[in-house]
Amino acid sequence: MRLTNKALIAFVISNVGFVLGQNATVNVDACPGYNATNISNTRNGFKADLVLAGKACNVYGKDYERLSLTVTYETDNRIHLKITDPSNSRYEVPESVFPRPKSWDGNRDSPNINFRYTKSPFSFSITRKSTNEVLFNTTGYPLVFEPQYLRVKTALPTNANIYGLGEHTNSFRLPPENTVRTLWNRDAYGVANGTNLYSDHPVYFEHRTTGTHGVFLLNSNGMDVKLQTVNGATTLEYNAIGGILDFYFLAGPGPLDVAKQYAAVVGLPAEIPYWGLGLHQCRYGYQNYYEVAQVVANYSAANIPLETMWTDIDYMYERLVFTNDPQYFPLSRMREIVSDLHARGQQYIVMVDPAVGVKPGVSKAYDRGQALGVWMKNPDGSNFQGIVWPGVTVWPDWFNPKTPAYWANEFQLFFNPQSGIDIDGVWIDMNEPASFCTYPCANPSAEAISQNMPPSRTSPPPASTLSLPIGTSVPSLASNLLKRDSMYTNVLNPPYTINNAAGNLSDRTAFTNVIHSNGLIEYDTHNLYGTMMSSTTRDAMAKRRPGLRTFVITRSTFAGAGAQVGKWLGDNLS
């Protein structure tokens, strides 16, 4: 969130380009790959062991000597393929964050797409049954599976039409000649072309004259997805820095079919209240409660049917979440504005950030969270701290079982219909999670002071007794409008460097060695933080108004977030 106008949308899949990181120069295509052994068919699929086929490459770590492959025909139009370590548990996207499809009735007898394989060296392909056309093919491109580097590469048709792998602001169709899509959520002010942005959706659609199919990799770790054309051969290559290989192949055959099949995996879009489809007014920089009231009144005077009024973090006291500034946005006047809006069938939305300012005694939200121990932790057990608008901050750990109740309670207290600001929806920002502290951020307090956080007000407060213009005449506008065992050797500086536009993975965000209450580390779950905050906020809003549809618009998402919330596009420069 910056001094810019902001665009809102309910859903987006987007993409970006690249600047290559400093990585090994070994020819990964020359690595030995694996041989398939202990092959067996199941009622609805196939399973095998994969054994290293030769001398290990060890390009970014030690190659795994043995892997486990399972292939499941979940429906006639969906194949699920997983490759992981059979001996040790590796991180997978938690079921609690991304629920898997619960029931499926597919089998190997009547699918619309087929899995084919070669045993030695192991490769596989996905083909369309009706045409025998190859949709995904790893032949000639060996699988590489190391603790912090996973690589799968497929051939593509010449001049392939690839769409997706969001979020991005590049061309809708990804150029197949030399594109790198980096998936690592970040605070991407200006939404620059060729960079990783706020969200992570590792899915692509490929359009051909013969049909459309989709490929979804369920992996929340950082990754580069490379589209390249060399000597006339076009390929798409995944380079992930952790997790497992967990692919869903979607048959189509049309784009609408693929969209429906993808929704069957990640969830159908959330239903929103009918008023969510109306005209909304939203910007950063309202100086005080009176300016907010003037904007609402001006819409009425111009006979423009304003459905919903929004307010950014301007309303907060020293930018502290779950506060209002008593001089600039006094509670009594804010309640008066909201009451008037509701009386005329209109709605009100405010921004809520995840970062909680470390202001004991000033921020009651901080005091309550500290007492419950719900903040993300450093490896030594201390609270992880960074810098956001209030200055030094901590962040809720959405994996902590106490956090949902804590968050819901803060919503019940501050947005209480009888005593607080009775909002109708929530606008979420800064939930990548974003921090203004540059890695290694050795002294957050000193850096917050150097950045003037929280920023000072630039205008005097209005009189608290001004008559509100809402519903009456319209005056002229004012001029001043616990650590998990891991095979990872280095989570702060992994051996493979993805093309993160912010630089270090921990720069201006939560450090990748931060530990969640369930033992998971931020290295694996970073890209899930925004989605988890969003779903927890959605639940908090549902508890405030049981039986009513929620309206939550968030900035940072992972695949599947749309089943509960909508998305906005962040800080553009329009």
PDB file of N, CA, C and O in Angstrom, residues 521-567:
ATOM      1  N   ILE A 521       8.411 -24.258   8.675  1.00  0.00           N
ATOM      2  CA  ILE A 521       9.250 -23.063   8.571  1.00  0.00           C
ATOM      3  C   ILE A 521       8.756 -22.189   7.423  1.00  0.00           C
ATOM      4  O   ILE A 521       8.137 -22.664   6.464  1.00  0.00           O
ATOM      5  N   GLU A 522       9.054 -20.904   7.536  1.00  0.00           N
ATOM      6  CA  GLU A 522       8.583 -19.941   6.548  1.00  0.00           C
ATOM      7  C   GLU A 522       9.182 -20.209   5.170  1.00  0.00           C
ATOM      8  O   GLU A 522       8.580 -19.845   4.144  1.00  0.00           O
ATOM      9  N   TYR A 523      10.323 -20.853   5.096  1.00  0.00           N
ATOM     10  CA  TYR A 523      10.928 -21.241   3.820  1.00  0.00           C
ATOM     11  C   TYR A 523       9.936 -22.034   2.968  1.00  0.00           C
ATOM     12  O   TYR A 523       9.861 -21.855   1.753  1.00  0.00           O
ATOM     13  N   ASP A 524       9.171 -22.903   3.623  1.00  0.00           N
ATOM     14  CA  ASP A 524       8.189 -23.726   2.917  1.00  0.00           C
ATOM     15  C   ASP A 524       6.842 -23.031   2.762  1.00  0.00           C
ATOM     16  O   ASP A 524       6.151 -23.222   1.756  1.00  0.00           O
ATOM     17  N   THR A 525       6.454 -22.235   3.755  1.00  0.00           N
ATOM     18  CA  THR A 525       5.069 -21.750   3.831  1.00  0.00           C
ATOM     19  C   THR A 525       4.895 -20.277   3.487  1.00  0.00           C
ATOM     20  O   THR A 525       3.780 -19.761   3.553  1.00  0.00           O
ATOM     21  N   HIS A 526       5.986 -19.593   3.131  1.00  0.00           N
ATOM     22  CA  HIS A 526       5.912 -18.155   2.827  1.00  0.00           C
ATOM     23  C   HIS A 526       4.757 -17.820   1.884  1.00  0.00           C
ATOM     24  O   HIS A 526       3.984 -16.886   2.137  1.00  0.00           O
ATOM     25  N   ASN A 527       4.635 -18.558   0.816  1.00  0.00           N
ATOM     26  CA  ASN A 527       3.620 -18.246  -0.192  1.00  0.00           C
ATOM     27  C   ASN A 527       2.203 -18.539   0.268  1.00  0.00           C
ATOM     28  O   ASN A 527       1.236 -18.226  -0.440  1.00  0.00           O
ATOM     29  N   LEU A 528       2.057 -19.137   1.451  1.00  0.00           N
ATOM     30  CA  LEU A 528       0.727 -19.436   1.985  1.00  0.00           C
ATOM     31  C   LEU A 528       0.252 -18.382   2.980  1.00  0.00           C
ATOM     32  O   LEU A 528      -0.919 -18.376   3.366  1.00  0.00           O
ATOM     33  N   TYR A 529       1.152 -17.485   3.422  1.00  0.00           N
ATOM     34  CA  TYR A 529       0.813 -16.575   4.519  1.00  0.00           C
ATOM     35  C   TYR A 529      -0.411 -15.722   4.187  1.00  0.00           C
ATOM     36  O   TYR A 529      -1.339 -15.596   4.994  1.00  0.00           O
ATOM     37  N   GLY A 530      -0.428 -15.131   2.998  1.00  0.00           N
ATOM     38  CA  GLY A 530      -1.540 -14.272   2.632  1.00  0.00           C
ATOM     39  C   GLY A 530      -2.861 -15.002   2.567  1.00  0.00           C
ATOM     40  O   GLY A 530      -3.898 -14.496   3.020  1.00  0.00           O
ATOM     41  N   THR A 531      -2.837 -16.205   2.017  1.00  0.00           N
ATOM     42  CA  THR A 531      -4.064 -16.997   1.934  1.00  0.00           C
ATOM     43  C   THR A 531      -4.560 -17.370   3.317  1.00  0.00           C
ATOM     44  O   THR A 531      -5.771 -17.322   3.597  1.00  0.00           O
ATOM     45  N   MET A 532      -3.647 -17.734   4.225  1.00  0.00           N
ATOM     46  CA  MET A 532      -4.072 -18.134   5.561  1.00  0.00           C
ATOM     47  C   MET A 532      -4.637 -16.949   6.337  1.00  0.00           C
ATOM     48  O   MET A 532      -5.640 -17.088   7.051  1.00  0.00           O
ATOM     49  N   MET A 533      -4.026 -15.770   6.211  1.00  0.00           N
ATOM     50  CA  MET A 533      -4.603 -14.588   6.843  1.00  0.00           C
ATOM     51  C   MET A 533      -5.999 -14.304   6.292  1.00  0.00           C
ATOM     52  O   MET A 533      -6.931 -13.975   7.034  1.00  0.00           O
ATOM     53  N   SER A 534      -6.130 -14.449   4.985  1.00  0.00           N
ATOM     54  CA  SER A 534      -7.397 -14.133   4.326  1.00  0.00           C
ATOM     55  C   SER A 534      -8.513 -15.056   4.784  1.00  0.00           C
ATOM     56  O   SER A 534      -9.636 -14.611   5.072  1.00  0.00           O
ATOM     57  N   SER A 535      -8.234 -16.355   4.847  1.00  0.00           N
ATOM     58  CA  SER A 535      -9.270 -17.298   5.258  1.00  0.00           C
ATOM     59  C   SER A 535      -9.614 -17.122   6.736  1.00  0.00           C
ATOM     60  O   SER A 535     -10.787 -17.248   7.128  1.00  0.00           O
ATOM     61  N   THR A 536      -8.601 -16.798   7.567  1.00  0.00           N
ATOM     62  CA  THR A 536      -8.880 -16.552   8.981  1.00  0.00           C
ATOM     63  C   THR A 536      -9.713 -15.285   9.147  1.00  0.00           C
ATOM     64  O   THR A 536     -10.611 -15.221  10.002  1.00  0.00           O
ATOM     65  N   THR A 537      -9.446 -14.271   8.341  1.00  0.00           N
ATOM     66  CA  THR A 537     -10.249 -13.045   8.370  1.00  0.00           C
ATOM     67  C   THR A 537     -11.662 -13.310   7.907  1.00  0.00           C
ATOM     68  O   THR A 537     -12.637 -12.794   8.487  1.00  0.00           O
ATOM     69  N   ARG A 538     -11.773 -14.111   6.878  1.00  0.00           N
ATOM     70  CA  ARG A 538     -13.110 -14.472   6.385  1.00  0.00           C
ATOM     71  C   ARG A 538     -13.915 -15.158   7.496  1.00  0.00           C
ATOM     72  O   ARG A 538     -15.095 -14.852   7.712  1.00  0.00           O
ATOM     73  N   ASP A 539     -13.281 -16.066   8.231  1.00  0.00           N
ATOM     74  CA  ASP A 539     -13.967 -16.753   9.330  1.00  0.00           C
ATOM     75  C   ASP A 539     -14.344 -15.778  10.437  1.00  0.00           C
ATOM     76  O   ASP A 539     -15.424 -15.895  11.041  1.00  0.00           O
ATOM     77  N   ALA A 540     -13.452 -14.806  10.718  1.00  0.00           N
ATOM     78  CA  ALA A 540     -13.755 -13.804  11.744  1.00  0.00           C
ATOM     79  C   ALA A 540     -14.961 -12.962  11.353  1.00  0.00           C
ATOM     80  O   ALA A 540     -15.814 -12.639  12.195  1.00  0.00           O
ATOM     81  N   MET A 541     -15.043 -12.600  10.069  1.00  0.00           N
ATOM     82  CA  MET A 541     -16.191 -11.830   9.602  1.00  0.00           C
ATOM     83  C   MET A 541     -17.472 -12.650   9.652  1.00  0.00           C
ATOM     84  O   MET A 541     -18.550 -12.143   9.973  1.00  0.00           O
ATOM     85  N   ALA A 542     -17.359 -13.928   9.335  1.00  0.00           N
ATOM     86  CA  ALA A 542     -18.542 -14.800   9.372  1.00  0.00           C
ATOM     87  C   ALA A 542     -19.083 -14.931  10.794  1.00  0.00           C
ATOM     88  O   ALA A 542     -20.301 -15.007  11.009  1.00  0.00           O
ATOM     89  N   LYS A 543     -18.188 -14.937  11.785  1.00  0.00           N
ATOM     90  CA  LYS A 543     -18.631 -15.017  13.175  1.00  0.00           C
ATOM     91  C   LYS A 543     -19.307 -13.727  13.615  1.00  0.00           C
ATOM     92  O   LYS A 543     -20.192 -13.746  14.471  1.00  0.00           O
ATOM     93  N   ARG A 544     -18.898 -12.585  13.041  1.00  0.00           N
ATOM     94  CA  ARG A 544     -19.536 -11.313  13.376  1.00  0.00           C
ATOM     95  C   ARG A 544     -20.968 -11.267  12.859  1.00  0.00           C
ATOM     96  O   ARG A 544     -21.839 -10.670  13.507  1.00  0.00           O
ATOM     97  N   ARG A 545     -21.177 -11.863  11.692  1.00  0.00           N
ATOM     98  CA  ARG A 545     -22.494 -11.783  11.055  1.00  0.00           C
ATOM     99  C   ARG A 545     -22.904 -13.159  10.554  1.00  0.00           C
ATOM    100  O   ARG A 545     -22.853 -13.443   9.352  1.00  0.00           O
ATOM    101  N   PRO A 546     -23.289 -14.035  11.455  1.00  0.00           N
ATOM    102  CA  PRO A 546     -23.648 -15.404  11.055  1.00  0.00           C
ATOM    103  C   PRO A 546     -24.755 -15.416  10.017  1.00  0.00           C
ATOM    104  O   PRO A 546     -25.722 -14.660  10.107  1.00  0.00           O
ATOM    105  N   GLY A 547     -24.584 -16.237   9.021  1.00  0.00           N
ATOM    106  CA  GLY A 547     -25.607 -16.396   7.995  1.00  0.00           C
ATOM    107  C   GLY A 547     -25.477 -15.466   6.817  1.00  0.00           C
ATOM    108  O   GLY A 547     -26.157 -15.653   5.802  1.00  0.00           O
ATOM    109  N   LEU A 548     -24.602 -14.452   6.912  1.00  0.00           N
ATOM    110  CA  LEU A 548     -24.420 -13.514   5.810  1.00  0.00           C
ATOM    111  C   LEU A 548     -23.152 -13.848   5.029  1.00  0.00           C
ATOM    112  O   LEU A 548     -22.155 -14.302   5.596  1.00  0.00           O
ATOM    113  N   ARG A 549     -23.169 -13.614   3.735  1.00  0.00           N
ATOM    114  CA  ARG A 549     -21.978 -13.812   2.924  1.00  0.00           C
ATOM    115  C   ARG A 549     -20.906 -12.795   3.315  1.00  0.00           C
ATOM    116  O   ARG A 549     -21.205 -11.636   3.596  1.00  0.00           O
ATOM    117  N   THR A 550     -19.677 -13.230   3.313  1.00  0.00           N
ATOM    118  CA  THR A 550     -18.573 -12.341   3.645  1.00  0.00           C
ATOM    119  C   THR A 550     -18.043 -11.663   2.388  1.00  0.00           C
ATOM    120  O   THR A 550     -18.237 -12.138   1.267  1.00  0.00           O
ATOM    121  N   PHE A 551     -17.355 -10.538   2.610  1.00  0.00           N
ATOM    122  CA  PHE A 551     -16.705  -9.814   1.520  1.00  0.00           C
ATOM    123  C   PHE A 551     -15.304  -9.447   1.996  1.00  0.00           C
ATOM    124  O   PHE A 551     -15.133  -8.526   2.805  1.00  0.00           O
ATOM    125  N   VAL A 552     -14.320 -10.196   1.525  1.00  0.00           N
ATOM    126  CA  VAL A 552     -12.923  -9.973   1.897  1.00  0.00           C
ATOM    127  C   VAL A 552     -12.095  -9.910   0.620  1.00  0.00           C
ATOM    128  O   VAL A 552     -12.137 -10.830  -0.199  1.00  0.00           O
ATOM    129  N   ILE A 553     -11.377  -8.805   0.449  1.00  0.00           N
ATOM    130  CA  ILE A 553     -10.495  -8.620  -0.706  1.00  0.00           C
ATOM    131  C   ILE A 553      -9.063  -8.579  -0.192  1.00  0.00           C
ATOM    132  O   ILE A 553      -8.729  -7.769   0.670  1.00  0.00           O
ATOM    133  N   THR A 554      -8.196  -9.427  -0.725  1.00  0.00           N
ATOM    134  CA  THR A 554      -6.846  -9.573  -0.198  1.00  0.00           C
ATOM    135  C   THR A 554      -5.809  -9.321  -1.284  1.00  0.00           C
ATOM    136  O   THR A 554      -6.107  -9.414  -2.479  1.00  0.00           O
ATOM    137  N   ARG A 555      -4.587  -9.026  -0.867  1.00  0.00           N
ATOM    138  CA  ARG A 555      -3.530  -8.722  -1.833  1.00  0.00           C
ATOM    139  C   ARG A 555      -2.697  -9.950  -2.193  1.00  0.00           C
ATOM    140  O   ARG A 555      -2.325 -10.148  -3.341  1.00  0.00           O
ATOM    141  N   SER A 556      -2.365 -10.778  -1.211  1.00  0.00           N
ATOM    142  CA  SER A 556      -1.483 -11.918  -1.453  1.00  0.00           C
ATOM    143  C   SER A 556      -2.270 -13.214  -1.366  1.00  0.00           C
ATOM    144  O   SER A 556      -3.009 -13.446  -0.402  1.00  0.00           O
ATOM    145  N   THR A 557      -2.103 -14.068  -2.377  1.00  0.00           N
ATOM    146  CA  THR A 557      -2.857 -15.319  -2.426  1.00  0.00           C
ATOM    147  C   THR A 557      -1.985 -16.459  -2.937  1.00  0.00           C
ATOM    148  O   THR A 557      -0.968 -16.253  -3.591  1.00  0.00           O
ATOM    149  N   PHE A 558      -2.433 -17.661  -2.648  1.00  0.00           N
ATOM    150  CA  PHE A 558      -1.925 -18.891  -3.231  1.00  0.00           C
ATOM    151  C   PHE A 558      -3.098 -19.568  -3.923  1.00  0.00           C
ATOM    152  O   PHE A 558      -4.249 -19.196  -3.727  1.00  0.00           O
ATOM    153  N   ALA A 559      -2.798 -20.539  -4.747  1.00  0.00           N
ATOM    154  CA  ALA A 559      -3.851 -21.280  -5.439  1.00  0.00           C
ATOM    155  C   ALA A 559      -4.916 -21.735  -4.442  1.00  0.00           C
ATOM    156  O   ALA A 559      -4.599 -22.251  -3.377  1.00  0.00           O
ATOM    157  N   GLY A 560      -6.182 -21.521  -4.804  1.00  0.00           N
ATOM    158  CA  GLY A 560      -7.288 -21.938  -3.958  1.00  0.00           C
ATOM    159  C   GLY A 560      -7.845 -20.860  -3.060  1.00  0.00           C
ATOM    160  O   GLY A 560      -8.914 -21.040  -2.468  1.00  0.00           O
ATOM    161  N   ALA A 561      -7.165 -19.712  -2.953  1.00  0.00           N
ATOM    162  CA  ALA A 561      -7.655 -18.644  -2.079  1.00  0.00           C
ATOM    163  C   ALA A 561      -9.023 -18.148  -2.519  1.00  0.00           C
ATOM    164  O   ALA A 561      -9.842 -17.731  -1.700  1.00  0.00           O
ATOM    165  N   GLY A 562      -9.283 -18.190  -3.823  1.00  0.00           N
ATOM    166  CA  GLY A 562     -10.548 -17.686  -4.351  1.00  0.00           C
ATOM    167  C   GLY A 562     -11.765 -18.434  -3.868  1.00  0.00           C
ATOM    168  O   GLY A 562     -12.886 -17.968  -4.046  1.00  0.00           O
ATOM    169  N   ALA A 563     -11.573 -19.602  -3.243  1.00  0.00           N
ATOM    170  CA  ALA A 563     -12.715 -20.324  -2.698  1.00  0.00           C
ATOM    171  C   ALA A 563     -13.309 -19.611  -1.491  1.00  0.00           C
ATOM    172  O   ALA A 563     -14.445 -19.902  -1.096  1.00  0.00           O
ATOM    173  N   GLN A 564     -12.534 -18.661  -0.891  1.00  0.00           N
ATOM    174  CA  GLN A 564     -13.045 -17.966   0.282  1.00  0.00           C
ATOM    175  C   GLN A 564     -13.003 -16.443   0.165  1.00  0.00           C
ATOM    176  O   GLN A 564     -13.779 -15.759   0.824  1.00  0.00           O
ATOM    177  N   VAL A 565     -12.077 -15.912  -0.652  1.00  0.00           N
ATOM    178  CA  VAL A 565     -11.917 -14.462  -0.704  1.00  0.00           C
ATOM    179  C   VAL A 565     -11.696 -14.016  -2.136  1.00  0.00           C
ATOM    180  O   VAL A 565     -11.447 -14.821  -3.034  1.00  0.00           O
ATOM    181  N   GLY A 566     -11.752 -12.693  -2.340  1.00  0.00           N
ATOM    182  CA  GLY A 566     -11.411 -12.092  -3.619  1.00  0.00           C
ATOM    183  C   GLY A 566     -10.020 -11.486  -3.553  1.00  0.00           C
ATOM    184  O   GLY A 566      -9.393 -11.429  -2.488  1.00  0.00           O
ATOM    185  N   LYS A 567      -9.523 -11.008  -4.686  1.00  0.00           N
ATOM    186  CA  LYS A 567      -8.158 -10.470  -4.756  1.00  0.00           C
ATOM    187  C   LYS A 567      -8.164  -9.088  -5.404  1.00  0.00           C
ATOM    188  O   LYS A 567      -8.933  -8.830  -6.315  1.00  0.00           O
TER     189      LYS A 567
END
